[in-house]
Each structure stands twice: as structure tokens, then as C-alpha cells.
Amino acid sequence: RPAGSFGAGSLNKGGVLLRFYGLTDIGRRREMNQDTFCVHRFDDKQGFGLVCDGMGGQSAGNVASDMARTIIADKIRKAVETGGMDDPRSLLEAALREANYSVYKRSMVEPEYRGMGTTAVVAFVRGETAYCAHVGDSRIYLLREGRLLQVTRDHSLVQELMEKGEIKPEEIRTHPNRNMITRAVGVGLTSETDLMQIPLCAGDKLLLCSDGLTNMVGNEQIAALLGQNTGEDACRLLIEEANKAGGMDNITAVVIE
Ligand code: CA
């Protein structure tokens, strides 16, 4: 990484440089970590990060999130490495469709995995564009010039209640049904994926995370920790902060700089 070529306002057009970090933690209350993540950098201009937050009793949630992570990551890697990718959005959609079908099929065949599923958020960055895909209540945030913007809209009961005006935004993090999601990977034969495309600027950071972070740490604090630290330190500090606040759930953070 040539000195000075990355940072606020100093990105050279065409000379995009990317860094990816990820960290997951079991938290302080759970007996198992059902979150998984993956970061992969192909070169200075291309790479991806993803987070999956599994659900289901015993080890089922873990199996679902691990399967989805592996399937999605393999599919993207293969497509990029063989040059077989034309449209990143179709690739992400196909990857999530395949993950959904495989998790669902397994849950049908193996009774101990009945009903398992997982969230999935993926950000594939190519050049100055981030292609995002999402199912469930894991989130993607964009930090730009100190301002934190939530890119994804949760597929959750509390999100719907808030949009109907039945609860206030600040109630989301503490609502008794905050864990109920309205869309997941692997619980049905098909699953709809939300796709987004974000034009990136120099100095932008993307954060992908599970609800174990966002239910514990507020947006202002996320913005501060993300803005004032390297991606690597931010992942560690965000998880530390979620644990300090109680660590009620598994916590995962992926940062793309
Ligand atoms: Ca969770």
C-alpha cells in the first residue's frame, strides 16, 4: 500500500485500495457462537466480506450459518477467479439462492436440523462500487465523513412495528421480540434477497455486523469507534464494547476500508 494513497479525499481514480477485517466473539451469555463471517481480498480493487447469524436449537444455527457462509464465499470466489462474473448483483443473488436451497434441503433431510436458518449480509466491492445483498436482521452500515448510514433495512418484526408507528426506533434494541426475523436463509424453499449498489468515495468504511453488536452498542458509538480506528482495531473495540454492555448474544463485525 503506497503511503498516502488511501485516506480521506486521497483516493486515486482507478487506484482503489481495499482492506478487509473481520472478528467474531461468542459474547457473555451464549454457550455457542452461531455467527460466522468471511473476508476475502482478491486484489487492490476487489474483495468481499460477509456475515451470517444462524438460528435453530442445539448446533443447528451454527450449521446453517456455516453452510451459508461457505456456499456464498465459494460461489463468489469461483466466479471472480474464473472470470465468469458479468453482473455482481446476479452473482450475489445466485449465491444466496444456492445457500438458501442447500440449508433448506439439509433441514428437510436431517431431523435435528429441522427449522434451522440464518441471516446473511454480503458486501462485494469492485472498483468504486459496493454490491450488497441481505436477508434477515444482520446489517450493513456505511461510514462516510464521520456519518453513519444504515444501508440495509432489517427483515424483522420490530422493524415492521416501527414502520407502522407501533414502537419507537429506540425501542427496537430492547423489545422482547427483537430476535424475530421475517426473512431468513434456509427456512423455506425460496428466499427473497434485497440487493443494493453503493458508489464508494475515498475514505468510506463499510461495517457488516450481527444483531449481537447493534442491540448492544448505539449508532453514535459505532460511528466513533469505526471512524477513529483502523478496521482491525475497530472490529476488536466494537466487540469489546458489546461485551461491556452485557454481551447478550454472539457478536460479529466485518470492516471494509
Ligand atoms: Ca444474533
Short mmCIF file of N, CA and C and ligand atoms in Angstrom, two decimals, residues 30 34-35 53-54 119 137-138 179 210-213 215 249-251, ligand 1:
data_model
loop_
_atom_site.label_atom_id
_atom_site.label_comp_id
_atom_site.label_asym_id
_atom_site.label_seq_id
_atom_site.Cartn_x
_atom_site.Cartn_y
_atom_site.Cartn_z
N ARG A 30 -24.10 -16.68 25.72
CA ARG A 30 -24.41 -17.85 24.91
C ARG A 30 -23.36 -18.95 25.09
N GLN A 34 -22.99 -18.93 17.03
CA GLN A 34 -23.68 -19.33 15.80
C GLN A 34 -23.49 -18.30 14.69
N ASP A 35 -22.67 -17.28 14.94
CA ASP A 35 -22.32 -16.32 13.90
C ASP A 35 -21.12 -16.87 13.11
N ASP A 53 -25.69 -15.05 10.68
CA ASP A 53 -26.08 -15.22 12.08
C ASP A 53 -27.14 -16.32 12.11
N GLY A 54 -26.72 -17.49 12.56
CA GLY A 54 -27.57 -18.67 12.47
C GLY A 54 -28.62 -18.73 13.56
N THR A 119 -29.27 -15.56 8.92
CA THR A 119 -29.26 -14.28 8.21
C THR A 119 -28.05 -14.30 7.28
N ASP A 137 -31.76 -9.83 9.85
CA ASP A 137 -31.53 -8.61 10.63
C ASP A 137 -30.06 -8.32 10.90
N SER A 138 -29.16 -9.00 10.21
CA SER A 138 -27.77 -8.54 10.25
C SER A 138 -27.72 -7.31 9.36
N ASN A 179 -35.66 -10.47 18.42
CA ASN A 179 -34.94 -11.51 17.68
C ASN A 179 -35.75 -12.14 16.56
N SER A 210 -23.64 -8.53 13.05
CA SER A 210 -24.82 -9.25 13.52
C SER A 210 -25.53 -8.41 14.58
N ASP A 211 -26.75 -8.81 14.92
CA ASP A 211 -27.54 -8.02 15.88
C ASP A 211 -26.95 -8.06 17.30
N GLY A 212 -26.04 -8.99 17.54
CA GLY A 212 -25.35 -9.02 18.84
C GLY A 212 -24.51 -7.77 19.06
N LEU A 213 -24.15 -7.10 17.97
CA LEU A 213 -23.47 -5.81 18.09
C LEU A 213 -24.49 -4.68 18.20
N ASN A 215 -27.66 -4.55 18.94
CA ASN A 215 -28.56 -4.50 20.10
C ASN A 215 -27.84 -4.01 21.36
N ASP A 249 -25.55 -11.70 23.20
CA ASP A 249 -25.65 -12.56 22.01
C ASP A 249 -24.25 -12.67 21.39
N ASN A 250 -24.12 -13.52 20.42
CA ASN A 250 -22.88 -13.60 19.66
C ASN A 250 -22.67 -12.29 18.91
N ILE A 251 -21.41 -11.89 18.76
CA ILE A 251 -21.11 -10.57 18.18
C ILE A 251 -20.12 -10.73 17.03
CA CA B 1 -27.80 -12.91 16.78
#
